PDB file of N, CA, C and O in Angstrom:
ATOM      1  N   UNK A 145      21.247 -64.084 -53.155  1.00 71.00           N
ATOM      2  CA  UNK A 145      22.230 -63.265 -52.471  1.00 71.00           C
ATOM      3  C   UNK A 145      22.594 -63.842 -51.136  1.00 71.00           C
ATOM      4  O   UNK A 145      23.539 -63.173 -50.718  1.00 71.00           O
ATOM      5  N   UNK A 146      22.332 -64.614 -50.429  1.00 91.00           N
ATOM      6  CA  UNK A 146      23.403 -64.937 -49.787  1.00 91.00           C
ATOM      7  C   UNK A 146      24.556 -65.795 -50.610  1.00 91.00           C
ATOM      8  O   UNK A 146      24.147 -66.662 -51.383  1.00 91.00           O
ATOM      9  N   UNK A 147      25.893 -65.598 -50.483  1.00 94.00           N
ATOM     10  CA  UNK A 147      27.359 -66.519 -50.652  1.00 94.00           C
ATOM     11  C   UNK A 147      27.767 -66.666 -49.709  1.00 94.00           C
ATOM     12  O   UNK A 147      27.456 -66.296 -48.576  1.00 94.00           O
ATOM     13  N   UNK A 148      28.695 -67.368 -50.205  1.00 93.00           N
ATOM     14  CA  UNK A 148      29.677 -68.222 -49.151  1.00 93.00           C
ATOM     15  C   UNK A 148      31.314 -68.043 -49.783  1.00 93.00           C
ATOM     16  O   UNK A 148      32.182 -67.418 -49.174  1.00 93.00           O
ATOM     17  N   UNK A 149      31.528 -68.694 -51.066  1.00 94.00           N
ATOM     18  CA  UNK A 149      33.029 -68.677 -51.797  1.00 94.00           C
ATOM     19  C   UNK A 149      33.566 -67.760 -52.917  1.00 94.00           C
ATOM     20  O   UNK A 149      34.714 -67.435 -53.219  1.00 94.00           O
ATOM     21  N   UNK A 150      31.983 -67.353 -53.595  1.00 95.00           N
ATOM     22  CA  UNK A 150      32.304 -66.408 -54.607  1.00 95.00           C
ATOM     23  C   UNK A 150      31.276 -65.603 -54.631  1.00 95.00           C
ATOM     24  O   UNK A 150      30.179 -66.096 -54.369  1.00 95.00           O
ATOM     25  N   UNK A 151      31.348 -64.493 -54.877  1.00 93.00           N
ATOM     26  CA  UNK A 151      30.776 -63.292 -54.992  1.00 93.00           C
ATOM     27  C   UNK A 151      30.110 -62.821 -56.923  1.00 93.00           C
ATOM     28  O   UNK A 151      30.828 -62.295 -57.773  1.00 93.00           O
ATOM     29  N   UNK A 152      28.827 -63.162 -57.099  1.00 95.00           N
ATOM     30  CA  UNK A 152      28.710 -62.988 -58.899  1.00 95.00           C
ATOM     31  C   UNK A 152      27.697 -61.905 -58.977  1.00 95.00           C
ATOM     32  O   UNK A 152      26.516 -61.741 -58.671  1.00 95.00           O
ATOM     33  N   UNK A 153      28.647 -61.251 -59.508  1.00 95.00           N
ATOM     34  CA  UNK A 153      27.860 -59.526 -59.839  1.00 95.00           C
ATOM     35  C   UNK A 153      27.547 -59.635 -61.443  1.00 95.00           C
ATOM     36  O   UNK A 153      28.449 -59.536 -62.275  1.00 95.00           O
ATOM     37  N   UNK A 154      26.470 -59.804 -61.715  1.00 95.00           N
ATOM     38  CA  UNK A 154      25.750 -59.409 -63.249  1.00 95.00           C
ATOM     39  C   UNK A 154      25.113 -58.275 -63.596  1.00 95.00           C
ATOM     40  O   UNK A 154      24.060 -58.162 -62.969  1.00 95.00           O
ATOM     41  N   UNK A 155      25.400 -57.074 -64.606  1.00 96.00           N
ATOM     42  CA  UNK A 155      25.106 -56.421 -64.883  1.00 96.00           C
ATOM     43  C   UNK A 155      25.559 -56.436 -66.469  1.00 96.00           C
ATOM     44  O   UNK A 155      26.482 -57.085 -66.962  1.00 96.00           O
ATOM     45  N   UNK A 156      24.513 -55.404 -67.219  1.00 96.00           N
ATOM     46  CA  UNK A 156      24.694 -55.002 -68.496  1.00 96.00           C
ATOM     47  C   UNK A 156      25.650 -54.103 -68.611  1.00 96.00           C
ATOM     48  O   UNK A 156      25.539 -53.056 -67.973  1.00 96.00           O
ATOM     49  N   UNK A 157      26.634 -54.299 -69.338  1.00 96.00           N
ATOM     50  CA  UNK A 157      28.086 -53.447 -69.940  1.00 96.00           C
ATOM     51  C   UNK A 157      27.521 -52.902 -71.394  1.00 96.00           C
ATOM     52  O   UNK A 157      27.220 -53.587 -72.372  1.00 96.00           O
ATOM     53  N   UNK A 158      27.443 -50.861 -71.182  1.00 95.00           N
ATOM     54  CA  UNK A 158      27.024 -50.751 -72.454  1.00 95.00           C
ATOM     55  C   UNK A 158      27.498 -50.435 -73.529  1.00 95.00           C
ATOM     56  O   UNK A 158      26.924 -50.380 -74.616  1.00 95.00           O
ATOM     57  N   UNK A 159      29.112 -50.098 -73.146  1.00 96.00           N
ATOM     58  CA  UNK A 159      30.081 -50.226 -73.925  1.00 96.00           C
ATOM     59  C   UNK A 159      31.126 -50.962 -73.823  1.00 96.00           C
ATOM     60  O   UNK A 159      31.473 -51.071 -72.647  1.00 96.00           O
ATOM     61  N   UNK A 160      31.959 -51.668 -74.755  1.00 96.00           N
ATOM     62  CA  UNK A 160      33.569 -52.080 -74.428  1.00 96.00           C
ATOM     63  C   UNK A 160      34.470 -51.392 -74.096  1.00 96.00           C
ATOM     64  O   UNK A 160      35.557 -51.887 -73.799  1.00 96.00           O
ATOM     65  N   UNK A 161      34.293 -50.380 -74.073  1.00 96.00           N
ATOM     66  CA  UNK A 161      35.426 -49.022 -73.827  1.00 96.00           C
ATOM     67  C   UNK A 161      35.538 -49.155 -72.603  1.00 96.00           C
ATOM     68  O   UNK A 161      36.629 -49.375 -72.079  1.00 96.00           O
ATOM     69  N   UNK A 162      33.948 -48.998 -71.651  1.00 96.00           N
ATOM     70  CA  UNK A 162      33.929 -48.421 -70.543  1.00 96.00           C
ATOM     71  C   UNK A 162      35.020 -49.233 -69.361  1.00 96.00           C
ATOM     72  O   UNK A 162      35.129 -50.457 -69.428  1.00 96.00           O
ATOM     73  N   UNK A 163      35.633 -48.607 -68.522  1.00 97.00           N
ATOM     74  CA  UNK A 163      36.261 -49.597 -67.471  1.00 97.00           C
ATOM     75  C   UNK A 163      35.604 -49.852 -66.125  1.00 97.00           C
ATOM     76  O   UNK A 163      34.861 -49.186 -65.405  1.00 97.00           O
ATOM     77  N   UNK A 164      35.980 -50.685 -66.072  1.00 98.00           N
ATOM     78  CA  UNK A 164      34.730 -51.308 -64.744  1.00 98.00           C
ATOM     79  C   UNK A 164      35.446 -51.677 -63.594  1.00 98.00           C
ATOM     80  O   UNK A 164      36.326 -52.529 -63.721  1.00 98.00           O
ATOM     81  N   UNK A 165      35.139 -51.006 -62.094  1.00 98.00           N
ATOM     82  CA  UNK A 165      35.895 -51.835 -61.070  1.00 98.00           C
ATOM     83  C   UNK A 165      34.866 -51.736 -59.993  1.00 98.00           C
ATOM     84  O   UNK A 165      33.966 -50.911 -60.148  1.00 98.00           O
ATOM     85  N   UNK A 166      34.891 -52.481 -58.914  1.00 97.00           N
ATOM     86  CA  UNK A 166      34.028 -52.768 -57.768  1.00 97.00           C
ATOM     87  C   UNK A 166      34.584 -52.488 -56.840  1.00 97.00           C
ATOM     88  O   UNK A 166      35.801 -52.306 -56.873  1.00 97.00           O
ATOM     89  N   UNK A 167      33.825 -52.358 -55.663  1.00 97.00           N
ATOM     90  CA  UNK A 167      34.774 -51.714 -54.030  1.00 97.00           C
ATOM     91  C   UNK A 167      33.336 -52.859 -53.599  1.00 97.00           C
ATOM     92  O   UNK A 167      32.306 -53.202 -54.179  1.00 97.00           O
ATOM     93  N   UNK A 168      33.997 -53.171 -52.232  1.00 97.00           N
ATOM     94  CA  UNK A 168      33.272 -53.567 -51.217  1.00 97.00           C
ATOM     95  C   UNK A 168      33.432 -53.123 -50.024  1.00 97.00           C
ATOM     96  O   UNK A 168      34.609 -52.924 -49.726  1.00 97.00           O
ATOM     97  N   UNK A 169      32.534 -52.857 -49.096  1.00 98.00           N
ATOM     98  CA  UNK A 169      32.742 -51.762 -48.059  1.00 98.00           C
ATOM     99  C   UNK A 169      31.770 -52.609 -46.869  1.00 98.00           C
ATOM    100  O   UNK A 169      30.671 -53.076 -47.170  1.00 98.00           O
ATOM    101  N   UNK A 170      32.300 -52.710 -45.627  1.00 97.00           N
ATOM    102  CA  UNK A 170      31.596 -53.190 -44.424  1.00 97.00           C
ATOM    103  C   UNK A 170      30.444 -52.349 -44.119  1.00 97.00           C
ATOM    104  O   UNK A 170      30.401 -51.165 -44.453  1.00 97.00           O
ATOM    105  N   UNK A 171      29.388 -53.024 -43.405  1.00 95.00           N
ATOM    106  CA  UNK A 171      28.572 -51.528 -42.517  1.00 95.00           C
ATOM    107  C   UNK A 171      28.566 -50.535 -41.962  1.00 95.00           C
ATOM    108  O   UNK A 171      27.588 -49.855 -41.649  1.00 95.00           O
ATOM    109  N   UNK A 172      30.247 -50.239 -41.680  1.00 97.00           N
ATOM    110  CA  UNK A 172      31.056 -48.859 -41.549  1.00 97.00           C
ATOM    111  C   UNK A 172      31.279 -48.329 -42.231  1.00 97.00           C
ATOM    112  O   UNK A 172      32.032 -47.481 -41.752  1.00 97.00           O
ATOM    113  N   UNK A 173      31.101 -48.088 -43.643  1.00 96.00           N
ATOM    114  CA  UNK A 173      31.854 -47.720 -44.888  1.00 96.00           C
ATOM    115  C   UNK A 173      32.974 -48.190 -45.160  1.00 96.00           C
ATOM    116  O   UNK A 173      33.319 -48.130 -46.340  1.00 96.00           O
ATOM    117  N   UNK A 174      33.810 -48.746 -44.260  1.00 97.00           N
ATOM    118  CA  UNK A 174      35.486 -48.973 -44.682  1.00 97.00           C
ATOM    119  C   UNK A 174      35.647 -49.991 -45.781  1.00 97.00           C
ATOM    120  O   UNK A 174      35.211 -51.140 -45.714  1.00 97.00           O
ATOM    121  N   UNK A 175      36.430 -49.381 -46.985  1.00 97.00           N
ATOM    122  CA  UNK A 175      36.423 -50.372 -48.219  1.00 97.00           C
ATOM    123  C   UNK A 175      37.312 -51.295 -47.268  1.00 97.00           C
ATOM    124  O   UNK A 175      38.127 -51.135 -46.360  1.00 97.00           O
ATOM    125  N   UNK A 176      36.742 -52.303 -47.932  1.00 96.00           N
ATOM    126  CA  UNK A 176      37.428 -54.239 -47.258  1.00 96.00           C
ATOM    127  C   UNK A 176      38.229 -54.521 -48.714  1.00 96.00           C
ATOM    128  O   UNK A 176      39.390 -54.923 -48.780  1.00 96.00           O
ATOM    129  N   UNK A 177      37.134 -54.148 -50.168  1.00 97.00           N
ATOM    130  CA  UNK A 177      38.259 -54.603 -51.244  1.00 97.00           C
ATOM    131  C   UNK A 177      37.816 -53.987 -52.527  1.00 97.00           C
ATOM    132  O   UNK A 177      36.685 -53.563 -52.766  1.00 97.00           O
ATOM    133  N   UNK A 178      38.698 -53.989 -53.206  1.00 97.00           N
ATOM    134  CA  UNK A 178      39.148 -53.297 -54.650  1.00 97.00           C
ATOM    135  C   UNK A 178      39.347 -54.131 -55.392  1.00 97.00           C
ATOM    136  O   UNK A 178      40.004 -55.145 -55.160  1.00 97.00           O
ATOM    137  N   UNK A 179      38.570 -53.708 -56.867  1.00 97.00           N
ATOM    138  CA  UNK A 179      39.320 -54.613 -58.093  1.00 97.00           C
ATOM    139  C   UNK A 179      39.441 -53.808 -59.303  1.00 97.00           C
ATOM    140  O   UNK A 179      39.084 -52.757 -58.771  1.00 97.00           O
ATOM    141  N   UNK A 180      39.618 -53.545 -60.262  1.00 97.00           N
ATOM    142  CA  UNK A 180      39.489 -52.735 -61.188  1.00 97.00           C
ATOM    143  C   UNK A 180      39.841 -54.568 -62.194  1.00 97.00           C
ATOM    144  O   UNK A 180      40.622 -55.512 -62.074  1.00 97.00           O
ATOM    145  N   UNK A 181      38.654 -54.154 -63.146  1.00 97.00           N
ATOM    146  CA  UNK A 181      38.470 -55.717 -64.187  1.00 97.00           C
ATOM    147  C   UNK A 181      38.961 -54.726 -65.232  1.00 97.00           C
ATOM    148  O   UNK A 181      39.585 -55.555 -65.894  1.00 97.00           O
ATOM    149  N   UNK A 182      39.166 -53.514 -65.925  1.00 97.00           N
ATOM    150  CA  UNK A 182      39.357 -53.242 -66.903  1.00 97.00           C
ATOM    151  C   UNK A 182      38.673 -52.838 -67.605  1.00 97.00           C
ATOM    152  O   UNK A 182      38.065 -51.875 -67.140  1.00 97.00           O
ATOM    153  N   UNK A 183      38.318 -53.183 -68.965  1.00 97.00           N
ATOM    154  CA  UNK A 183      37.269 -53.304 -70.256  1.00 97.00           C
ATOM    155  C   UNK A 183      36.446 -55.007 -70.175  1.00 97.00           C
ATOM    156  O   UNK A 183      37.052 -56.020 -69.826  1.00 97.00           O
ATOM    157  N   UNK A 184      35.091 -54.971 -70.554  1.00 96.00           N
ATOM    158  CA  UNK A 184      34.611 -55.776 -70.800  1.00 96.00           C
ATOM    159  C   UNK A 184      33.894 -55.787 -71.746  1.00 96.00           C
ATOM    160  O   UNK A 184      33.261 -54.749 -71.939  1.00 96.00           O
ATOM    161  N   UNK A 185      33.663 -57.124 -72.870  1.00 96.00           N
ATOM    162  CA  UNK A 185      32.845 -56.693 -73.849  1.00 96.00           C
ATOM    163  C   UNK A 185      31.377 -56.283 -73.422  1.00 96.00           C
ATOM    164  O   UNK A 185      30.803 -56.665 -72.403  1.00 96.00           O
ATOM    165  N   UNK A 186      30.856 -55.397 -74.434  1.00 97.00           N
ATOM    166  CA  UNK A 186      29.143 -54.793 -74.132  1.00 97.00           C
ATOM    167  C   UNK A 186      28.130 -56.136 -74.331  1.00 97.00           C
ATOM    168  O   UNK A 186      28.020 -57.069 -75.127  1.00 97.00           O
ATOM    169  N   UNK A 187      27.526 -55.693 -73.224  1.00 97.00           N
ATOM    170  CA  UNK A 187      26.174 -57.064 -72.959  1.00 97.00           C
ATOM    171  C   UNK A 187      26.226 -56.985 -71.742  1.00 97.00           C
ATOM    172  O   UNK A 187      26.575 -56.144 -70.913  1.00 97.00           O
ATOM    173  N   UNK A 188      25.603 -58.548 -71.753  1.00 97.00           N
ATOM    174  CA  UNK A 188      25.322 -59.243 -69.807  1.00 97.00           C
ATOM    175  C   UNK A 188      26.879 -59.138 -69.585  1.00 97.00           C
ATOM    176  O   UNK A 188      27.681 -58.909 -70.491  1.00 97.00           O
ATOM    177  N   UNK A 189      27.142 -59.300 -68.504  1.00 96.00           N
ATOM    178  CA  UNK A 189      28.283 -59.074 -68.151  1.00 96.00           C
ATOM    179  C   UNK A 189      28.336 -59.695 -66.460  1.00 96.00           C
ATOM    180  O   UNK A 189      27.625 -59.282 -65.544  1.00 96.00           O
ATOM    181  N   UNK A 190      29.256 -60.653 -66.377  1.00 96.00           N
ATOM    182  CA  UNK A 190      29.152 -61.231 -64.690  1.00 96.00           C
ATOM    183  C   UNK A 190      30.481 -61.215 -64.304  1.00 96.00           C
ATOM    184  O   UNK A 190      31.306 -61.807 -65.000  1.00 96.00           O
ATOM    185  N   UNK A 191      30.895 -60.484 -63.058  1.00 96.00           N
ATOM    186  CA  UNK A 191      31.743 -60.607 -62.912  1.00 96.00           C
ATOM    187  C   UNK A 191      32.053 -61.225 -61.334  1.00 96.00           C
ATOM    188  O   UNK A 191      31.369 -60.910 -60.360  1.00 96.00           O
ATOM    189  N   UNK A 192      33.339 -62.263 -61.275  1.00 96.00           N
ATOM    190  CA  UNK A 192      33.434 -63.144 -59.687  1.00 96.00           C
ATOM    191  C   UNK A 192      34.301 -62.239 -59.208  1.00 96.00           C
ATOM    192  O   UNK A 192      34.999 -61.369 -59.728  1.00 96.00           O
ATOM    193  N   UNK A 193      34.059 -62.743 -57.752  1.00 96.00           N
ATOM    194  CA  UNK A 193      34.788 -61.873 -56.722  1.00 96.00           C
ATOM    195  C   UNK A 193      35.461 -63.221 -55.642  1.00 96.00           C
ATOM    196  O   UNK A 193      34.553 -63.654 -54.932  1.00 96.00           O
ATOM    197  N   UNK A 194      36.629 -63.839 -55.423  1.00 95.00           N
ATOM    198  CA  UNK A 194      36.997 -64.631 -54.074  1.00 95.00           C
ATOM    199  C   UNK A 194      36.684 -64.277 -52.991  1.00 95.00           C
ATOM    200  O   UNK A 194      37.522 -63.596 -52.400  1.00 95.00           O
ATOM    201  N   UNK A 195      35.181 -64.623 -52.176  1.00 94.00           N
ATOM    202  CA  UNK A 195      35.488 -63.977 -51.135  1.00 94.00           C
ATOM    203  C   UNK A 195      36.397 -64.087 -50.360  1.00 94.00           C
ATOM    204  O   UNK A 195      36.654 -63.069 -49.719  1.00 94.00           O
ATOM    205  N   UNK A 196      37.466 -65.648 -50.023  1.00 91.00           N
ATOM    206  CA  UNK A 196      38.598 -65.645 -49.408  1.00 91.00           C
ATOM    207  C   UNK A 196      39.843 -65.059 -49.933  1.00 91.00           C
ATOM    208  O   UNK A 196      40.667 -64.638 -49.121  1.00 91.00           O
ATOM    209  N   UNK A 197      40.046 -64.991 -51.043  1.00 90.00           N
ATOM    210  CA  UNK A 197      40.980 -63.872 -51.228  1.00 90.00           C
ATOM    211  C   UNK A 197      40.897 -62.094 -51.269  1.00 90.00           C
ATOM    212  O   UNK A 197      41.770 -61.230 -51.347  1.00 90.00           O
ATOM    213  N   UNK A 198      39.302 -62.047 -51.171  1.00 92.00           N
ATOM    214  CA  UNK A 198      38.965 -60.643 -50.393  1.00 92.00           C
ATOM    215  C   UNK A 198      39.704 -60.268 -49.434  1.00 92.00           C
ATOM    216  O   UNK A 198      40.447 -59.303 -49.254  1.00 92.00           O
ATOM    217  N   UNK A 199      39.290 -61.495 -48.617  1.00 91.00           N
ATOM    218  CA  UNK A 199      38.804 -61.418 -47.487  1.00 91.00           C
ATOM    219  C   UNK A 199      37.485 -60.966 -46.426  1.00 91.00           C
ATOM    220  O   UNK A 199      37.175 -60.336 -45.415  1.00 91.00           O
ATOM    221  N   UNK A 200      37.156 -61.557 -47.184  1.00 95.00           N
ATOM    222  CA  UNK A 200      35.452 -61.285 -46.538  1.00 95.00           C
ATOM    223  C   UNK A 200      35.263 -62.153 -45.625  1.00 95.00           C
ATOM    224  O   UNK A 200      35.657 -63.308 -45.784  1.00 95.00           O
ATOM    225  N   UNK A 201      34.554 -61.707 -44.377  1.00 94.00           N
ATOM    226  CA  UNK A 201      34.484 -62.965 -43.652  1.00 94.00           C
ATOM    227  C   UNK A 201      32.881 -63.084 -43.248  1.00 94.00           C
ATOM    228  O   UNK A 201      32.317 -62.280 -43.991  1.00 94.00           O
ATOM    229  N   UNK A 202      32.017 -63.647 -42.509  1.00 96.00           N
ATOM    230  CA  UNK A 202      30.976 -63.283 -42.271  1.00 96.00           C
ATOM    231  C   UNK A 202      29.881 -62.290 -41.543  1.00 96.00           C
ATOM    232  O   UNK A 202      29.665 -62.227 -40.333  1.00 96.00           O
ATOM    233  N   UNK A 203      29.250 -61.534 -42.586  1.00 96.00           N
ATOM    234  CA  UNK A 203      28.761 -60.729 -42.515  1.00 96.00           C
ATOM    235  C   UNK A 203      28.372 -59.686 -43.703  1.00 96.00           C
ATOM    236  O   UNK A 203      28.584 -59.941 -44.889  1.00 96.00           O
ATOM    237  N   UNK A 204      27.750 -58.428 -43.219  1.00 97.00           N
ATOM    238  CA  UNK A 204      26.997 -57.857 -44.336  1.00 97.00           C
ATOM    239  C   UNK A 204      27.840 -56.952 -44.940  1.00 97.00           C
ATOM    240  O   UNK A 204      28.545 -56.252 -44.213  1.00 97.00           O
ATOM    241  N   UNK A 205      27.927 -56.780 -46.739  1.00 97.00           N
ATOM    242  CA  UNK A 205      28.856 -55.942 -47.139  1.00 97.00           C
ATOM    243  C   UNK A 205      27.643 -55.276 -48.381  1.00 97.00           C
ATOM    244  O   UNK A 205      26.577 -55.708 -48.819  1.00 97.00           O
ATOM    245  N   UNK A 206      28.674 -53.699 -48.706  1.00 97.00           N
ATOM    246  CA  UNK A 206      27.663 -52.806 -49.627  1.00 97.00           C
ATOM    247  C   UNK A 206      28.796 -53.170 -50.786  1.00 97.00           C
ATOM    248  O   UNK A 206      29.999 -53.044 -50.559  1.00 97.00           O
ATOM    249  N   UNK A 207      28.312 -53.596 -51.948  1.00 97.00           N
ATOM    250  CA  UNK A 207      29.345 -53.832 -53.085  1.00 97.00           C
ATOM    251  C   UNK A 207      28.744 -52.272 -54.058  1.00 97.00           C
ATOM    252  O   UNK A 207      27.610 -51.797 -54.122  1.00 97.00           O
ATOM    253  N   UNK A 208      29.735 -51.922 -54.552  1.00 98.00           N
ATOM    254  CA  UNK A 208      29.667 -50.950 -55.626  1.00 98.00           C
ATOM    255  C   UNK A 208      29.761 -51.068 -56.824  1.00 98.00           C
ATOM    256  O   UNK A 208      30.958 -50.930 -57.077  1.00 98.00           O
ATOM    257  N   UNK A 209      29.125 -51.270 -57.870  1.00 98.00           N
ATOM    258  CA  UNK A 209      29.764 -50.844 -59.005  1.00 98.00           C
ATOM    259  C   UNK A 209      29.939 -50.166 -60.110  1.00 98.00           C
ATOM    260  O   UNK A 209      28.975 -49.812 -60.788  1.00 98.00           O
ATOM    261  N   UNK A 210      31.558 -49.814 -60.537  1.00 98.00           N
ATOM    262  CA  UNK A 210      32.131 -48.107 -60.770  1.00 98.00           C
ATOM    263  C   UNK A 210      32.301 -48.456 -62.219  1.00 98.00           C
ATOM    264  O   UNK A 210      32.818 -49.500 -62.616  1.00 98.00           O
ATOM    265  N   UNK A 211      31.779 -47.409 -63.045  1.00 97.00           N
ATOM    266  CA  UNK A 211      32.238 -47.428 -65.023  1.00 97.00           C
ATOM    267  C   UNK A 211      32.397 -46.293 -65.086  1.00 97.00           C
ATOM    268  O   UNK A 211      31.590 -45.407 -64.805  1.00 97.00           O
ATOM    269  N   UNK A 212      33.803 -46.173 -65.585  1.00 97.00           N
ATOM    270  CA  UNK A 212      34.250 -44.997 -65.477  1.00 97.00           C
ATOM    271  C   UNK A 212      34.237 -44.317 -64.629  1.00 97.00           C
ATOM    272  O   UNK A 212      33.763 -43.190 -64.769  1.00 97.00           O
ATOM    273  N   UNK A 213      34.963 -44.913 -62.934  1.00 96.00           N
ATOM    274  CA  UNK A 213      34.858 -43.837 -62.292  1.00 96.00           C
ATOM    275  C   UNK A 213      33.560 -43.156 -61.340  1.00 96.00           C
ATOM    276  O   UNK A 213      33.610 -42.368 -60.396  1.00 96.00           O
ATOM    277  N   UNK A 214      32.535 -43.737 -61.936  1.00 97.00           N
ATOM    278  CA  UNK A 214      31.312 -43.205 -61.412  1.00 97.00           C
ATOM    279  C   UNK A 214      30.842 -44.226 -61.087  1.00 97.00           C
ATOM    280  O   UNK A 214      30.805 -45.229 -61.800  1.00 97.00           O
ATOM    281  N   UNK A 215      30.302 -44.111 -59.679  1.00 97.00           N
ATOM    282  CA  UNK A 215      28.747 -44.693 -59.022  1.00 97.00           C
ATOM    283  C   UNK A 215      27.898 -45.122 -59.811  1.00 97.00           C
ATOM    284  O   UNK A 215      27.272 -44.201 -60.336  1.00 97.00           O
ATOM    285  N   UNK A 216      27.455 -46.578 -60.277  1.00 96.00           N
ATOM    286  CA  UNK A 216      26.578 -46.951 -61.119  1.00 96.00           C
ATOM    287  C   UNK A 216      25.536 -47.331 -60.325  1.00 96.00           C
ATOM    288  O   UNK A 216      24.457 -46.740 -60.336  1.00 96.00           O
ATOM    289  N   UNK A 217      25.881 -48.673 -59.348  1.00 96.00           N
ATOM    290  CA  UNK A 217      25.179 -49.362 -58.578  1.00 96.00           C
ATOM    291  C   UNK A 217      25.749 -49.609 -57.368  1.00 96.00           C
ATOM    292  O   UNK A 217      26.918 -49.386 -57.056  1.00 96.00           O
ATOM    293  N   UNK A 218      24.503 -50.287 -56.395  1.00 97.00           N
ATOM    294  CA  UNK A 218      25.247 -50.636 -54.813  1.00 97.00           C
ATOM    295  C   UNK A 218      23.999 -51.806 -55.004  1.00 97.00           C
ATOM    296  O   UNK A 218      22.884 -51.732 -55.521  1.00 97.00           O
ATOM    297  N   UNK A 219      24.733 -52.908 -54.337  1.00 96.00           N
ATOM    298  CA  UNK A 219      23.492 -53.631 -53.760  1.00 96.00           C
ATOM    299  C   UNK A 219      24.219 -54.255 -51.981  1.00 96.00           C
ATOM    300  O   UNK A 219      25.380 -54.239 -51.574  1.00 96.00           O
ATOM    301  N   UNK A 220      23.352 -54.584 -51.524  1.00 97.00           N
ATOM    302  CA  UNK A 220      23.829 -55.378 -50.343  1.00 97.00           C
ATOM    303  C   UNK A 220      24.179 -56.743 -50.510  1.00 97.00           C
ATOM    304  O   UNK A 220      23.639 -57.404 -51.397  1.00 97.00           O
ATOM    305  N   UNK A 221      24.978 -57.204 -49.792  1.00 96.00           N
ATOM    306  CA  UNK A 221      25.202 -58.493 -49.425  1.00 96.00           C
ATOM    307  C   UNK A 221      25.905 -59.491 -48.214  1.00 96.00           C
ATOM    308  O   UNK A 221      26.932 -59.191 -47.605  1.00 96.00           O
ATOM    309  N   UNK A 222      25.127 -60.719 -48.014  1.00 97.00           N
ATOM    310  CA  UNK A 222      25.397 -61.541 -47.000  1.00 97.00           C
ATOM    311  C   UNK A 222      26.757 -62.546 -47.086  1.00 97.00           C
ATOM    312  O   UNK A 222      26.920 -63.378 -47.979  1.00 97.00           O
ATOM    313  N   UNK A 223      27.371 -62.383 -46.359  1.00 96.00           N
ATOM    314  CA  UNK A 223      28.240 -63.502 -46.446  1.00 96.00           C
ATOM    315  C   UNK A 223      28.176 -64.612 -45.484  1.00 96.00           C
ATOM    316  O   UNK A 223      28.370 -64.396 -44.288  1.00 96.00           O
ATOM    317  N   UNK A 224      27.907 -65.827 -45.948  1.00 94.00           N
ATOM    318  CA  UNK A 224      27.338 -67.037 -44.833  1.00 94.00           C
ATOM    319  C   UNK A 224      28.751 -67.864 -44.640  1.00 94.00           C
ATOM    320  O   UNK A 224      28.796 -68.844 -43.897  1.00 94.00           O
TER     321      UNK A 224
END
């Protein structure tokens, strides 16, 4: 977990149906960025993030990620 250019979130997808999108949010809460990926097939599942087309710059961010809408996971992360 520290990055620098891309951001790789792996998690298990337990359906194809489900839709999946991520927020990233500074140490203020303020979302910095949005993606909505859609459907993904069920399994491992990794998904990239640009941090320069984020715009992320350096420093610590809370990534989310949403299936269906709901709060699945948060982890932290460094940007070097």
């Amino acid at each position: 977990n520290p990055f620098t250019n891309v951001v790789r979130l792996q998690f298990y997808n337990k359906q194809a149906t489900d839709k999946i999108s991520i927020e990233i949010r500074d140490t203020y809460g303020r979302l910095i960025y949005r993606e909505n990926f859609g459907t993904r097939s069920a399994g491992n599942t990794v998904l990239e993030i640009n941090a320069t087309s984020a715009n992320l710059r350096t420093g610590i961010y809370i990534a989310s990620l949403r299936i269906n809408d709901k709060l699945t996971r948060s982890v932290k992360m460094v940007k070097m």
